Coordinates of C-alpha atoms in Angstrom, one line a residue:
M518 CA 144.4 130.4 86.3
V519 CA 145.6 134.3 86.9
L520 CA 143.0 134.7 88.9
N521 CA 143.6 131.6 91.5
A522 CA 146.9 132.8 91.5
L523 CA 146.1 136.2 92.7
R524 CA 143.6 134.6 95.1
G525 CA 146.7 132.4 96.3
A526 CA 148.9 135.5 96.6
L527 CA 146.5 137.4 98.4
G528 CA 145.3 134.6 101.0
F529 CA 149.1 133.8 101.5
L530 CA 150.7 137.2 102.0
T531 CA 147.8 139.4 103.6
R532 CA 145.3 138.2 105.9
L533 CA 142.3 139.3 103.6
P534 CA 139.3 136.9 104.1
V535 CA 139.8 135.7 100.1
G536 CA 139.3 132.2 100.7
A537 CA 142.5 130.8 100.2
D538 CA 143.0 127.0 99.2
E539 CA 145.3 124.3 97.9
A540 CA 144.5 125.3 94.2
G541 CA 145.2 129.0 94.8
W542 CA 148.6 128.3 96.4
E543 CA 149.6 125.9 94.0
A544 CA 148.9 128.6 90.8
F545 CA 150.4 131.4 93.4
R546 CA 153.8 129.6 93.6
R547 CA 153.9 129.2 90.0
T548 CA 153.1 133.0 89.3
P549 CA 155.2 135.1 91.0
A550 CA 154.1 138.4 88.9
T551 CA 151.3 138.4 91.6
I552 CA 153.7 139.5 94.5
P553 CA 154.1 142.7 93.3
V554 CA 150.1 142.8 92.6
V555 CA 149.7 142.1 96.3
G556 CA 152.0 145.2 96.7
Y557 CA 149.9 147.5 95.3
V558 CA 146.9 146.3 97.2
V559 CA 148.9 146.4 100.4
G560 CA 150.2 149.6 99.5
L561 CA 147.2 151.8 98.7
L562 CA 145.5 150.2 101.8
T563 CA 148.5 151.3 104.4
A564 CA 148.5 154.4 102.6
L565 CA 144.8 155.3 103.8
P566 CA 145.8 156.9 107.2
F567 CA 148.0 159.6 105.5
A568 CA 145.4 160.1 102.7
A569 CA 143.3 161.2 105.2
G570 CA 145.2 164.1 106.0
L571 CA 143.8 165.5 103.1
L572 CA 140.4 165.6 104.4
V573 CA 141.4 166.4 108.5
T574 CA 144.7 167.1 109.7
F575 CA 145.6 164.7 112.3
P576 CA 148.8 164.3 115.0
A577 CA 151.8 163.2 113.0
P578 CA 152.1 160.5 115.9
S579 CA 148.8 159.4 115.4
I580 CA 148.9 158.8 111.8
A581 CA 152.5 156.8 111.9
L582 CA 150.9 154.7 114.5
A583 CA 147.6 153.8 112.5
Y584 CA 150.0 153.1 109.6
V585 CA 151.6 150.3 111.8
L586 CA 148.5 149.1 112.7
V587 CA 147.2 148.5 109.3
L588 CA 150.1 147.5 107.7
Y589 CA 150.3 144.7 110.3
G590 CA 146.8 144.0 110.6
L591 CA 146.5 143.5 106.9
T592 CA 149.7 141.5 106.3
G593 CA 150.1 139.9 110.0
I594 CA 153.7 139.1 111.6
T595 CA 154.9 136.4 108.8
H596 CA 157.6 138.4 107.5
L597 CA 158.5 140.3 110.6
D598 CA 159.0 136.0 111.9
G599 CA 161.2 135.6 109.0
L600 CA 163.3 138.7 110.3
A601 CA 163.5 137.3 113.3
D602 CA 164.9 133.9 112.6
C603 CA 167.6 135.3 110.0
A604 CA 169.1 137.8 112.9
D605 CA 169.0 134.8 115.1
A606 CA 171.2 133.4 112.4
A607 CA 173.3 135.9 111.5
I608 CA 174.7 136.3 115.4
V609 CA 175.4 132.7 115.8
H610 CA 179.1 131.4 115.7
G611 CA 179.4 128.4 113.3
D612 CA 178.9 127.0 109.7
V613 CA 176.2 126.7 107.6
D614 CA 174.3 123.8 109.0
R615 CA 174.4 125.7 112.7
R616 CA 173.2 128.6 110.8
R617 CA 170.4 126.8 109.2
E618 CA 169.6 125.2 112.7
V619 CA 169.0 128.1 114.7
A620 CA 167.1 129.9 111.4
K621 CA 164.5 127.1 112.2
D622 CA 164.5 127.0 115.6
E623 CA 161.4 128.7 116.9
T624 CA 163.0 130.3 120.1
V625 CA 163.2 133.9 119.8
G626 CA 166.5 135.0 120.8
V627 CA 168.6 138.4 121.1
G628 CA 169.4 138.8 117.4
A629 CA 165.7 138.3 116.9
A630 CA 164.9 140.6 119.6
V631 CA 167.2 143.5 118.8
A632 CA 166.0 142.8 114.9
L633 CA 162.6 143.3 115.6
G634 CA 162.4 146.5 117.9
F635 CA 165.3 147.4 115.3
A636 CA 162.7 147.0 112.4
L637 CA 159.6 148.4 114.0
V638 CA 161.1 151.5 115.4
G639 CA 162.8 152.3 112.3
L640 CA 159.1 151.7 110.7
A641 CA 157.4 153.9 113.0
L642 CA 160.2 156.6 112.8
A643 CA 159.4 156.8 108.7
A644 CA 155.7 156.9 109.3
L645 CA 156.2 160.0 111.4
A646 CA 158.6 161.7 109.2
L647 CA 156.2 160.8 106.3
A648 CA 153.0 162.3 108.8
D649 CA 154.9 165.5 108.9
R650 CA 155.0 165.6 104.7
P651 CA 152.4 166.4 102.1
P652 CA 149.5 163.4 102.3
V653 CA 150.3 162.7 98.4
V654 CA 154.1 162.6 99.1
A655 CA 153.1 160.1 101.8
V656 CA 151.0 157.9 100.0
V657 CA 153.2 157.9 96.8
V658 CA 156.2 156.9 99.1
V659 CA 154.4 154.2 101.0
L660 CA 152.8 152.5 97.7
V661 CA 156.0 152.6 96.0
A662 CA 158.1 151.1 99.0
E663 CA 155.3 148.6 99.0
V664 CA 155.6 147.5 95.5
G665 CA 159.3 147.6 95.5
A666 CA 159.5 145.6 98.3
R667 CA 157.5 142.6 97.2
T668 CA 159.2 142.9 94.1
G669 CA 162.6 142.6 95.5
M670 CA 161.0 139.5 97.2
A671 CA 159.7 137.8 93.7
A672 CA 162.9 138.8 92.0
L673 CA 164.6 136.2 95.0
I674 CA 162.1 133.8 94.3
C675 CA 162.8 133.6 90.1
L676 CA 166.8 134.4 90.6
G677 CA 167.8 132.3 94.0
D678 CA 168.4 129.1 94.7
A679 CA 167.0 127.3 98.2
A680 CA 168.9 126.9 100.8
Y681 CA 167.1 123.9 102.0
D682 CA 163.7 122.1 101.4
G683 CA 160.9 124.0 102.9
M684 CA 158.7 127.0 101.4
G685 CA 161.6 128.8 99.8
A686 CA 162.4 125.6 97.7
S687 CA 158.8 125.2 96.8
L688 CA 158.7 128.7 95.3
T689 CA 162.1 129.0 93.8
G690 CA 161.9 125.4 92.4
V691 CA 159.4 126.1 89.8
N692 CA 160.5 129.5 88.9
R693 CA 163.3 130.8 86.7
G694 CA 165.0 133.9 85.9
R695 CA 162.6 134.7 82.8
D696 CA 159.6 134.9 85.0
L697 CA 161.3 137.9 86.1
I698 CA 160.4 139.7 83.3
V699 CA 156.7 139.9 83.9
V700 CA 157.5 140.6 87.4
A701 CA 159.3 143.7 86.1
G702 CA 156.4 144.5 83.9
V703 CA 154.0 144.6 87.0
A704 CA 156.4 146.8 88.9
A705 CA 156.8 149.5 86.1
P706 CA 153.6 151.6 86.6
V707 CA 155.3 152.9 89.9
A708 CA 159.3 152.2 89.2
V709 CA 158.6 153.6 85.4
V710 CA 155.7 155.1 84.5
L711 CA 154.8 157.1 87.7
P712 CA 158.1 158.9 88.0
G713 CA 157.7 160.1 84.4
L714 CA 153.8 161.3 84.8
I715 CA 155.3 163.1 87.6
A716 CA 158.5 164.6 86.3
G717 CA 155.9 165.7 82.9
A718 CA 153.8 167.7 84.9
P719 CA 155.5 169.1 88.0
D720 CA 152.7 171.7 88.9
A721 CA 149.8 169.7 88.6
L722 CA 149.2 169.9 92.6
P723 CA 149.2 172.5 94.6
A724 CA 152.6 173.0 96.6
S725 CA 149.9 171.8 99.9
L726 CA 149.4 168.2 98.4
G727 CA 153.3 167.9 97.6
G728 CA 153.6 169.9 94.3
H729 CA 156.1 172.1 93.2
A730 CA 158.6 169.6 94.7
P731 CA 160.7 167.0 92.5
L732 CA 158.9 164.2 93.9
A733 CA 159.8 162.0 90.6
P734 CA 163.6 161.4 92.0
A735 CA 162.0 160.1 95.2
V736 CA 160.1 158.1 93.8
V737 CA 163.0 156.2 91.9
A738 CA 164.7 156.4 95.0
T739 CA 162.2 154.5 97.0
F740 CA 161.9 151.7 94.7
L741 CA 165.5 151.0 94.2
G742 CA 165.9 151.5 98.2
A743 CA 163.9 148.4 98.6
L744 CA 165.4 146.7 95.8
A745 CA 168.5 147.6 97.5
G746 CA 167.3 146.0 101.1
A747 CA 166.3 142.8 99.0
I748 CA 169.4 142.7 97.5
L749 CA 171.6 142.9 100.7
V750 CA 169.5 140.0 102.5
Y751 CA 170.0 137.5 99.5
A752 CA 173.7 138.7 99.5
W753 CA 174.1 137.5 103.3
A754 CA 171.6 134.6 102.8
R755 CA 173.7 132.9 100.0
S756 CA 176.7 133.4 102.1
R757 CA 175.5 132.5 105.3
L758 CA 172.5 130.0 104.7
G759 CA 173.3 128.9 101.1
G760 CA 170.3 130.1 99.3
V761 CA 166.5 131.4 100.1
S762 CA 164.5 130.4 102.3
G763 CA 161.0 131.2 103.6
D764 CA 162.2 133.1 106.3
V765 CA 165.0 135.0 103.8
L766 CA 162.2 135.8 102.0
G767 CA 160.1 137.6 104.8
A768 CA 163.4 139.5 106.1
A769 CA 163.5 140.6 102.5
N770 CA 160.5 142.2 102.4
E771 CA 160.8 143.7 105.7
V772 CA 164.4 145.4 105.2
G773 CA 163.6 146.3 101.9
R774 CA 160.4 147.9 102.8
L775 CA 162.1 149.9 105.7
L776 CA 164.6 151.0 103.5
A777 CA 162.5 152.2 100.7
L778 CA 160.4 154.2 103.2
H779 CA 163.4 156.1 104.8
V780 CA 165.8 156.3 101.3
G781 CA 162.1 157.9 100.1
V782 CA 161.7 160.3 102.6
I783 CA 165.4 161.2 102.5
A784 CA 165.3 161.7 98.8
W785 CA 162.2 164.0 98.7
T786 CA 163.6 166.2 101.6
L787 CA 167.0 166.8 100.1
S788 CA 165.5 167.4 96.8

């Protein structure tokens, strides 16, 4: 069951060739704790361009570009599409039904174009800032941001109500608040354990790799930033769409990651 759910999660949330099928999907949608597990996988893989700095010195813009390419090459643009649909719904005048109609419309509007541009530029700028930091700092922030963003998505599935029939309903309808306990347990290694280990051994790494600097607060700030992004999207969706949808989940992931990366960079810089 668990392996089937993880295979379903990887097949649905990434482009990894894991052989996703109906059985995997059914197991996945009933096991939201697999979503932060995907965050670990995606976080580690997308951190590779920064980790390469431990071996060879690459220009920061090249590292930032590689990160963006690896991220969307690995995960696809489904979540970006959700962000775009939510952005179009956000700028339309009308009631909840009108916003839902616009969100379902496949036409790319001005709101979608602006949101996608902002998201991609913001992501590239965050990656550029990380590329100028010690490699270990960048790897840790990228990993924690990805796990945090996926945890926020899982939290919306566990706690939210569906706005209408569709992807959101197929996920929220079979999960409850108590499922968030397992989700939190899966996220705990980066949210609680990792900051504790770093705080307990501040001199374990040389300064060139990110040691001798208070990285633990940045880890906590990064994770909280990701959750804050999900909360902001959920608050908007609940008031404007009436609840969670597949688009809302995608937007929460994108906004959570973006906010987490910038908060992490700022927290480490100011520490």
